[in-house]
mmCIF file of C-alpha atoms in Angstrom:
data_model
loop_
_atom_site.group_PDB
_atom_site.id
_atom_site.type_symbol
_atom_site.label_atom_id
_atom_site.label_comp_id
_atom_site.label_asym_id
_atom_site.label_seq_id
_atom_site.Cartn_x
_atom_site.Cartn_y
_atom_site.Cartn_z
ATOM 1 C CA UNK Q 114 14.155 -69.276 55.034
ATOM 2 C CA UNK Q 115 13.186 -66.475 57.795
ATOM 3 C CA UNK Q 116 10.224 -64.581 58.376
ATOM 4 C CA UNK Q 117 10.418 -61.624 59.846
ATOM 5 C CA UNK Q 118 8.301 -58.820 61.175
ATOM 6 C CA UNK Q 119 4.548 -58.630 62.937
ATOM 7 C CA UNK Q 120 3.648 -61.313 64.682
ATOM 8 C CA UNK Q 121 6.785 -63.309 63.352
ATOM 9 C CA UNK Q 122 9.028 -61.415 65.878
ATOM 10 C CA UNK Q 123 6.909 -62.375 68.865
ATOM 11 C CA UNK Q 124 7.398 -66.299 67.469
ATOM 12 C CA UNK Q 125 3.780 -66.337 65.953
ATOM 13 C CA UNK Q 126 2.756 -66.561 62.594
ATOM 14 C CA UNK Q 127 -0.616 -68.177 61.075
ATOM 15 C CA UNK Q 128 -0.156 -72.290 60.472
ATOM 16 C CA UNK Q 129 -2.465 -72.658 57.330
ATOM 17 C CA UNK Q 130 0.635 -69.546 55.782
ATOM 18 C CA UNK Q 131 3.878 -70.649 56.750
ATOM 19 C CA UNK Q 132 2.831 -74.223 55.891
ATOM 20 C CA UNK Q 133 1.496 -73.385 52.189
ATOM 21 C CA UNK Q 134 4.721 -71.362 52.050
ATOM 22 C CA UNK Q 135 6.756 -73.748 52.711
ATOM 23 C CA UNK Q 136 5.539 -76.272 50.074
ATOM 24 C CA UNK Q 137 6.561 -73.537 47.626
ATOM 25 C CA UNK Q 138 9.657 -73.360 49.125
ATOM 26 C CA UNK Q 139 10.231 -76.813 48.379
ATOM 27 C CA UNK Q 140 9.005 -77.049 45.415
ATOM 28 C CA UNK Q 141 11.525 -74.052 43.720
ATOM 29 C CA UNK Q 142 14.333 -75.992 45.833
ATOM 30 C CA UNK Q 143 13.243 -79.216 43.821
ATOM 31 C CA UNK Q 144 12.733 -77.666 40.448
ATOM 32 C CA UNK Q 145 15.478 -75.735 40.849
ATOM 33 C CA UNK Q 146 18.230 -78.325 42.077
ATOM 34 C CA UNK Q 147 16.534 -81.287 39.658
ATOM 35 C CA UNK Q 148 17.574 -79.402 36.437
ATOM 36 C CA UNK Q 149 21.448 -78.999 38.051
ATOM 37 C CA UNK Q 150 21.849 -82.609 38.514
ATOM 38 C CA UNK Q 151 19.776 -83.813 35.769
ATOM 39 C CA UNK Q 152 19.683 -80.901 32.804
ATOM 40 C CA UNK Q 153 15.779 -81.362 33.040
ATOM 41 C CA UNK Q 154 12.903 -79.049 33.441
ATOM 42 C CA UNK Q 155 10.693 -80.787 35.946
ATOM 43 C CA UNK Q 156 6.921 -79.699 36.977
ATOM 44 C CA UNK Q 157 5.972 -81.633 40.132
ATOM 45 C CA UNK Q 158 8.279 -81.392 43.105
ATOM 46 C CA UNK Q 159 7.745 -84.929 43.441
ATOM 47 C CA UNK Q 160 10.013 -85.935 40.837
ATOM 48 C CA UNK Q 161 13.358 -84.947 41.769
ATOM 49 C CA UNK Q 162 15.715 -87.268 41.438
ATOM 50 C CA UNK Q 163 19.554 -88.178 42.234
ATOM 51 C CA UNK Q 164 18.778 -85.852 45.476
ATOM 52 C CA UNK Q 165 16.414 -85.560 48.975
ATOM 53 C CA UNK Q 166 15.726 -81.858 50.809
ATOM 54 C CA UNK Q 167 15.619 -82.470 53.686
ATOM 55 C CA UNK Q 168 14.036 -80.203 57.100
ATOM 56 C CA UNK Q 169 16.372 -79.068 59.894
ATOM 57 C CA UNK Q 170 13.992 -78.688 63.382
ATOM 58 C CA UNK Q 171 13.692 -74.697 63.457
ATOM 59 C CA UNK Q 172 15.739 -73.008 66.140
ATOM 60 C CA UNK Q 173 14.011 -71.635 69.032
ATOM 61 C CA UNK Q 174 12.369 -68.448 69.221
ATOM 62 C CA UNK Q 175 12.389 -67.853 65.757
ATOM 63 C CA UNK Q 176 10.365 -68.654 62.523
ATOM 64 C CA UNK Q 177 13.527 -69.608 60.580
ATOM 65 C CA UNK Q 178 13.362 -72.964 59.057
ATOM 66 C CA UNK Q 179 16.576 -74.181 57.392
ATOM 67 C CA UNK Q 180 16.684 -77.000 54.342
ATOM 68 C CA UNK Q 181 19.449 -79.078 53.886
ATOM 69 C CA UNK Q 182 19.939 -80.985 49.844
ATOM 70 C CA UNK Q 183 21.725 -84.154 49.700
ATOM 71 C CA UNK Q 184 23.125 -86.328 46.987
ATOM 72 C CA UNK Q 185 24.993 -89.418 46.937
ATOM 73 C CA UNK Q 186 27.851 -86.422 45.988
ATOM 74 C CA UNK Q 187 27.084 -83.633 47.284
ATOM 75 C CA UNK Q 188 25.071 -81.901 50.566
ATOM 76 C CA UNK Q 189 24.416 -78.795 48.761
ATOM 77 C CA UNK Q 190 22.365 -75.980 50.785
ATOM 78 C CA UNK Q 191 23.855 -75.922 53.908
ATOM 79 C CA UNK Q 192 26.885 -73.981 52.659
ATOM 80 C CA UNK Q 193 27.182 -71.602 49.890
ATOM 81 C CA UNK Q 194 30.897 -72.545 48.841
ATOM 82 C CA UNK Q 195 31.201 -76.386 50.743
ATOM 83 C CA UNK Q 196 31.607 -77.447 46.764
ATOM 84 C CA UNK Q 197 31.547 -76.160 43.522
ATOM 85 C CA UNK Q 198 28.355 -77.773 42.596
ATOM 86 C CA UNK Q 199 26.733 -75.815 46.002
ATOM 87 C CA UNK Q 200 28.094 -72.547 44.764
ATOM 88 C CA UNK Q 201 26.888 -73.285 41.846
ATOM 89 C CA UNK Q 202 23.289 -73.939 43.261
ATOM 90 C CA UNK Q 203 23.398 -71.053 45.359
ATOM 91 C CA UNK Q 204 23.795 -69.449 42.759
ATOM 92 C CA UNK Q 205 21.288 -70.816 40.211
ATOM 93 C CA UNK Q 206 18.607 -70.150 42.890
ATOM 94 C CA UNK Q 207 19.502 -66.629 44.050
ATOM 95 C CA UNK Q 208 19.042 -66.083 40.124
ATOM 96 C CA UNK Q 209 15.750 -67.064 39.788
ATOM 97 C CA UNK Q 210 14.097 -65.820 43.122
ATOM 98 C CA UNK Q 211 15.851 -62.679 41.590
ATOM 99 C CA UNK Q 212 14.729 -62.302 38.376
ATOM 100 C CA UNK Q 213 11.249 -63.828 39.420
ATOM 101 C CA UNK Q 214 11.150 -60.983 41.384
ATOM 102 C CA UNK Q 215 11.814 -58.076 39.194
ATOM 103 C CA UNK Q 216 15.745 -57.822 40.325
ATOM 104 C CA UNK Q 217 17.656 -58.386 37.239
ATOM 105 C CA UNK Q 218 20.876 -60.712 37.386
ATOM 106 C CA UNK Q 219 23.496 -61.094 34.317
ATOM 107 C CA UNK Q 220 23.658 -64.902 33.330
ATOM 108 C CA UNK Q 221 27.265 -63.853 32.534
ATOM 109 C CA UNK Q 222 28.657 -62.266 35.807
ATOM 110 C CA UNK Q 223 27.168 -64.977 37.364
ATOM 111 C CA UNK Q 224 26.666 -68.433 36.472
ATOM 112 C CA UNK Q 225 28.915 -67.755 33.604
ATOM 113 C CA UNK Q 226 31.835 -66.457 35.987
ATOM 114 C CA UNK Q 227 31.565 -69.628 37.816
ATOM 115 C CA UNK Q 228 31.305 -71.860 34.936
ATOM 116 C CA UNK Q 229 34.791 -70.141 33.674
ATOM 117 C CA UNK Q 230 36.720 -70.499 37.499
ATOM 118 C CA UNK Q 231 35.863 -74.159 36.894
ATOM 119 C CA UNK Q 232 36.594 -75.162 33.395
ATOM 120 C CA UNK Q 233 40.510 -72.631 34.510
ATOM 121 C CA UNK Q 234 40.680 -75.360 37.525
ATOM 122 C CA UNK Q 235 39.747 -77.991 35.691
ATOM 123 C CA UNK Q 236 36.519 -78.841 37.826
ATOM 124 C CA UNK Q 237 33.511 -80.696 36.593
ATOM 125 C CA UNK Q 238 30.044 -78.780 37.293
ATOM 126 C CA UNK Q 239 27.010 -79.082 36.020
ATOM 127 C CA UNK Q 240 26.046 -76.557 32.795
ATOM 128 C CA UNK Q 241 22.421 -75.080 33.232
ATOM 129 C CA UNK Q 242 21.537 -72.949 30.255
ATOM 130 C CA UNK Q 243 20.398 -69.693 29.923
ATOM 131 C CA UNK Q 244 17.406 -70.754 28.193
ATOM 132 C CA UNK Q 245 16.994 -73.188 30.286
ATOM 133 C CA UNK Q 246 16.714 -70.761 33.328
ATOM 134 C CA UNK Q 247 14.767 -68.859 31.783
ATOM 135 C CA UNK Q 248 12.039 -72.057 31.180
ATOM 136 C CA UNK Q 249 13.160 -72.819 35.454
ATOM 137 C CA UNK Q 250 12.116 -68.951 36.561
ATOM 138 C CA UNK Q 251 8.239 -69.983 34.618
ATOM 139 C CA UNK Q 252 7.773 -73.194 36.342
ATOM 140 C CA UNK Q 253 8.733 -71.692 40.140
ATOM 141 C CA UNK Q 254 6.875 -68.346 39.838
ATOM 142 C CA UNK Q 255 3.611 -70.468 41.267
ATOM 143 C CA UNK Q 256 5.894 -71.439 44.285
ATOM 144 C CA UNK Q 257 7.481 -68.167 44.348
ATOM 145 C CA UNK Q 258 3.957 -66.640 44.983
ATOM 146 C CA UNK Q 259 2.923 -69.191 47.404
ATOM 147 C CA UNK Q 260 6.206 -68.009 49.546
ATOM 148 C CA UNK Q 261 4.560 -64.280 50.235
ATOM 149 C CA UNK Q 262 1.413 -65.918 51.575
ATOM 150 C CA UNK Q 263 2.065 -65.049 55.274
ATOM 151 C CA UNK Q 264 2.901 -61.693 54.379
ATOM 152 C CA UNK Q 265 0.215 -60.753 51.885
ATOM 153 C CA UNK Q 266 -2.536 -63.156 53.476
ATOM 154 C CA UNK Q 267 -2.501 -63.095 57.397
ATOM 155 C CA UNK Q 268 0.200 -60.671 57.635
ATOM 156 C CA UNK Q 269 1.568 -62.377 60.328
ATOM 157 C CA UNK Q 270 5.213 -61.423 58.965
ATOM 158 C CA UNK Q 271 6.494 -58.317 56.675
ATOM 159 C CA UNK Q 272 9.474 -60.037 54.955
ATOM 160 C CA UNK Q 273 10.804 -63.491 54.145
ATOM 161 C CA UNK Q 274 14.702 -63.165 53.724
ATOM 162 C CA UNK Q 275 16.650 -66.473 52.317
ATOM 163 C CA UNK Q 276 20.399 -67.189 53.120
ATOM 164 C CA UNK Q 277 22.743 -70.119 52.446
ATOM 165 C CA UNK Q 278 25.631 -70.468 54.145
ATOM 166 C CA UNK Q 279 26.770 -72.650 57.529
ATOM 167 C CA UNK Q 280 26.290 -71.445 60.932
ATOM 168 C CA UNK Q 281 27.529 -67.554 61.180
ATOM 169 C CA UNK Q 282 28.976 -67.947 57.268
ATOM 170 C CA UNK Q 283 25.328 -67.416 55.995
ATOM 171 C CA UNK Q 284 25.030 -65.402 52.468
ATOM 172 C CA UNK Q 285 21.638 -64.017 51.871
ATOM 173 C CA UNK Q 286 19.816 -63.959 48.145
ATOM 174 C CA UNK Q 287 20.095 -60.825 47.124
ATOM 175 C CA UNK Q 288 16.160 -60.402 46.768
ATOM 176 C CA UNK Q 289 13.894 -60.236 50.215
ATOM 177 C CA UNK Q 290 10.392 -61.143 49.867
ATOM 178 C CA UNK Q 291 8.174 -58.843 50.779
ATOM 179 C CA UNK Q 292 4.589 -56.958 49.698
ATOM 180 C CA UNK Q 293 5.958 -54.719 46.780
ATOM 181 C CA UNK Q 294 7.906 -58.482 45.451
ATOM 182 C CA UNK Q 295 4.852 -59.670 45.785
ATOM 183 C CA UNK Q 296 2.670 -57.254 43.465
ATOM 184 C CA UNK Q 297 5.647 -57.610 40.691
ATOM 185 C CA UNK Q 298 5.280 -61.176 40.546
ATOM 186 C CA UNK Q 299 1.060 -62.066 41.216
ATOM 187 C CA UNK Q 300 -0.392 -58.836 39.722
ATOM 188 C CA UNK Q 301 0.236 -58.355 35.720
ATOM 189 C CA UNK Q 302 -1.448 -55.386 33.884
ATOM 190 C CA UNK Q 303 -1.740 -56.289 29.627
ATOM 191 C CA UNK Q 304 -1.277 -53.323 27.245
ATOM 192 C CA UNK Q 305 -2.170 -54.182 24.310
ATOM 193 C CA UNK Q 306 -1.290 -50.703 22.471
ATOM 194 C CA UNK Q 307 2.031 -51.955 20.616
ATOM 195 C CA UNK Q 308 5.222 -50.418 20.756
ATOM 196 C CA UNK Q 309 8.496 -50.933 18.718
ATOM 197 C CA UNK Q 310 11.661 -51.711 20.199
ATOM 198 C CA UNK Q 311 14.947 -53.284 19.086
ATOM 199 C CA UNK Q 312 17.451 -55.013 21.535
ATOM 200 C CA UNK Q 313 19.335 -58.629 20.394
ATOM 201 C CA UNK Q 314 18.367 -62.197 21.555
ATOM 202 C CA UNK Q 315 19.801 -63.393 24.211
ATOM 203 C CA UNK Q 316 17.881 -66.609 25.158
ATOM 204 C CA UNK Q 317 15.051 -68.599 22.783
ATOM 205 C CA UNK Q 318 13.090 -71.960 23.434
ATOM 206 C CA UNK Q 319 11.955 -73.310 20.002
ATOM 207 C CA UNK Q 320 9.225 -75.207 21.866
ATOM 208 C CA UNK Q 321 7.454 -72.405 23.483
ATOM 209 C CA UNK Q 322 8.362 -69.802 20.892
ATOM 210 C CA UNK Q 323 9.384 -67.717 24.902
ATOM 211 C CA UNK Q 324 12.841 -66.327 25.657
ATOM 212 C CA UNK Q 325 14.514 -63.087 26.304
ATOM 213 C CA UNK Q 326 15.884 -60.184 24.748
ATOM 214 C CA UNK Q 327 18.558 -57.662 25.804
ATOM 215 C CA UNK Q 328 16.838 -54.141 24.866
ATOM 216 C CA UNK Q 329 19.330 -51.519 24.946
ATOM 217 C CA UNK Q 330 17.324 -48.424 25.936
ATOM 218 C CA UNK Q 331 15.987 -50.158 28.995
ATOM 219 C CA UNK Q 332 19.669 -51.605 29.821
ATOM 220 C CA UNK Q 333 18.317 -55.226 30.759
ATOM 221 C CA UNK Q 334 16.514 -57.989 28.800
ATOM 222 C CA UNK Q 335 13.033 -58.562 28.595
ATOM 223 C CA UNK Q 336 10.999 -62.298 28.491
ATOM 224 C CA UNK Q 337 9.146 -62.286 25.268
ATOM 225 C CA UNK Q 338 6.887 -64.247 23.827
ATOM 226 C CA UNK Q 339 5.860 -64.537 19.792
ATOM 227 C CA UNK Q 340 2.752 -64.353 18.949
ATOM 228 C CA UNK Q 341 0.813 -66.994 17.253
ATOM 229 C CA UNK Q 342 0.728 -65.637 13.718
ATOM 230 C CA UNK Q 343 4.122 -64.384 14.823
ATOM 231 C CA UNK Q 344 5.962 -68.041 13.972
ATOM 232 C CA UNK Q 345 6.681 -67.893 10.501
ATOM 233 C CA UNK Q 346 9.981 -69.906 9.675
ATOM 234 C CA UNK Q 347 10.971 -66.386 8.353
ATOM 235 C CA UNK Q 348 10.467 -64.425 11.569
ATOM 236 C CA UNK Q 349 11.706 -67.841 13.570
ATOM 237 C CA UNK Q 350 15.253 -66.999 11.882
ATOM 238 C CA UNK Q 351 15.398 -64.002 12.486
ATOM 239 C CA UNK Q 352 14.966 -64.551 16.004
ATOM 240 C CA UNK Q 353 17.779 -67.515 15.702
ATOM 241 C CA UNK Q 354 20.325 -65.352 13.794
ATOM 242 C CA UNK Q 355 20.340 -62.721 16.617
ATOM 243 C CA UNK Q 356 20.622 -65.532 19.581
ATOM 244 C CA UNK Q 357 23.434 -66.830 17.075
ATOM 245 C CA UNK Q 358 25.413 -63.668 17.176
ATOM 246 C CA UNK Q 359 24.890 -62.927 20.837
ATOM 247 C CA UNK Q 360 25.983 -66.341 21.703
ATOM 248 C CA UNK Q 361 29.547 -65.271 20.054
ATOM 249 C CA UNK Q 362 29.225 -62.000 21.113
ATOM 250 C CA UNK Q 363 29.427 -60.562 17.429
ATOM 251 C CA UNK Q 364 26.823 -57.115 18.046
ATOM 252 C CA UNK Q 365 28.173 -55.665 15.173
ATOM 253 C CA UNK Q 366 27.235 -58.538 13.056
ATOM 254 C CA UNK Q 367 24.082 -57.872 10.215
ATOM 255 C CA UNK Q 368 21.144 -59.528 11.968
ATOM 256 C CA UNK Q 369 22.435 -58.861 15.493
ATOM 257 C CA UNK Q 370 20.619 -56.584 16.777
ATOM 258 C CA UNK Q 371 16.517 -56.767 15.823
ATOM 259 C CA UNK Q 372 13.101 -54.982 15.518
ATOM 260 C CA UNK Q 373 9.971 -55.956 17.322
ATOM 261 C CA UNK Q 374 6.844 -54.431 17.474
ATOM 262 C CA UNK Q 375 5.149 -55.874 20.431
ATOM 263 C CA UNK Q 376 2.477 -55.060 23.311
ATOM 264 C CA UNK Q 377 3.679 -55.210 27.202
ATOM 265 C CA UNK Q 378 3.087 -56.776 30.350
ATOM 266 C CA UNK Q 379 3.864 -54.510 33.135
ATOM 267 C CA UNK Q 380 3.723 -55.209 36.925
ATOM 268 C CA UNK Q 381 1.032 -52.992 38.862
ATOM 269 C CA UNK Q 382 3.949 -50.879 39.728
ATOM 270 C CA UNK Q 383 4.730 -49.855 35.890
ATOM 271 C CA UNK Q 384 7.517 -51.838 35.370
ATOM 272 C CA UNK Q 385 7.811 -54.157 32.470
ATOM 273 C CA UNK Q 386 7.545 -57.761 32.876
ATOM 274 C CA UNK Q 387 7.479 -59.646 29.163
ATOM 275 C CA UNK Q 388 6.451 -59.003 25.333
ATOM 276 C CA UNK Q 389 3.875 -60.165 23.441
ATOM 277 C CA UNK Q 390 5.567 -59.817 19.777
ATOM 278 C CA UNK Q 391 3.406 -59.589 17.128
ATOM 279 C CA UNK Q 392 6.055 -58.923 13.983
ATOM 280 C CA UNK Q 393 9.769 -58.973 14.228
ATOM 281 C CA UNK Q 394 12.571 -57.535 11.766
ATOM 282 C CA UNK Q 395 15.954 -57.251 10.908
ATOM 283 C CA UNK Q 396 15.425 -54.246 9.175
ATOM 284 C CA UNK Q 397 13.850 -51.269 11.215
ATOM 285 C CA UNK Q 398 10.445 -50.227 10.680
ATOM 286 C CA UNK Q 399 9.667 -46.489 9.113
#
């Protein structure tokens, strides 16, 4: 992790800042590397297990601070393709600083791809759900924030840019932190004039009653969230039908493809962050 810009570049940048940023830092490394090696959704950094992050001494004249993860298997974040379970990492995380950020990443060109090189070679990797990253992007946006703070707070940097990778083999995230990152992910503006939209199911957590959906006219999905009087075991299967179809890639399939009528969360920037639905169809609405 590297700050850059301001004060940063002349090897200064405020203590009370870079420190708070880099307990959220370690936090979305824990949260995020505890459900690889354990298929758990954890909330307190403290209870990681199977692995240790560890803190390299920064290198001079910089305010770049490298962490190293280590298993009994596995030292995972000081190279992005040392192993298949660091690409995989590298991976996982690049996805959810990305879509945490307002950069959308396909699950399937993605994690999938790698999950399909593996099972062709025959290699054992961890599986982390899409539903389940989508639970992992909630519990990190907190230390997501906290990672801005020397840019939005003392301003003592402009940009915080994370690569993985050894020693002049470094890969970069494909999102940089920076002020307008920031507003997408702290500020949230609630319409609550409802609009309808249709799109299919791509990801659903029957405990939360959150997940995404892939809306066609905006050519990405959208987290969603139903409504309380929105939980019917009716409107519950419809939701389930369309994640059934996506799963096996049948669009065409009755049921497939859904109705929602639902108000928006947008960032201050206008661009939509989730759904609050408040009916849901498989039949459109006149």
């Amino acid at each position: 992790m590297s700050y850059e810009g301001a004060s940063s570049d002349r090897h200064r940048i405020d203590l009370y800042d870079v420190s708070t940023a880099l307990i959220g830092f370690q936090r979305s490394l824990a949260l995020t590397t505890h459900l690889l090696l354990n298929d758990e959704i954890i909330t307190q950094a403290p209870s990681l297990k199977n692995a240790k992050i560890f803190a390299i001494p920064p290198e001079a004249g910089s305010w770049k601070l490298t962490a190293v993860i280590s298993t009994a298997l596995y030292t995972l974040g000081t190279a992005q393709n040392n192993s298949p379970v660091g690409h995989v990492l590298y991976s996982l995380y690049d996805y959810v600083i990305s879509e945490s950020l307002g950069v959308h990443v396909d699950y399937n060109k993605s994690l999938g791809v790698l999950y399909k090189e593996a099972a062709a070679r025959k290699i054992d990797v961890p599986v982390v759900k899409e539903s389940q990253v989508d639970a992992l992007i909630e519990k990190c946006s907190n230390a997501i924030v906290e990672m801005h703070r020397p840019i939005v707070k003392s301003g003592s940097a402009t940009q915080c840019v994370i690569t993985c990778g050894q020693r002049n083999h470094e890969a970069p995230l494909r999102t940089a932190l920076n002020r307008k990152t920031y507003a997408y992910i702290h500020e949230t503006i609630e319409d609550r004039v409802p609009n309808v939209y249709e799109g299919r199911v791509s990801s659903y957590n029957t405990n939360t009653f959150k997940g995404r959906i892939y809306i066609p006219a905006l050519g990405r999905p959208v987290a969603f969230e139903l409504e309380p009087n929105t939980r019917s075991n009716r409107e519950v299967e419809v939701v389930a039908r369309s994640l059934f179809h996506s799963g096996l890639k049948q669009h065409q399939e009755p049921g497939s493809l859904i109705y929602i009528v639902a108000s928006q969360k947008t960032s201050k920037g206008g661009v939509l962050k989730s759904l609050m639905i408040s009916k849901v169809s498989d039949k459109p609405y006149s």
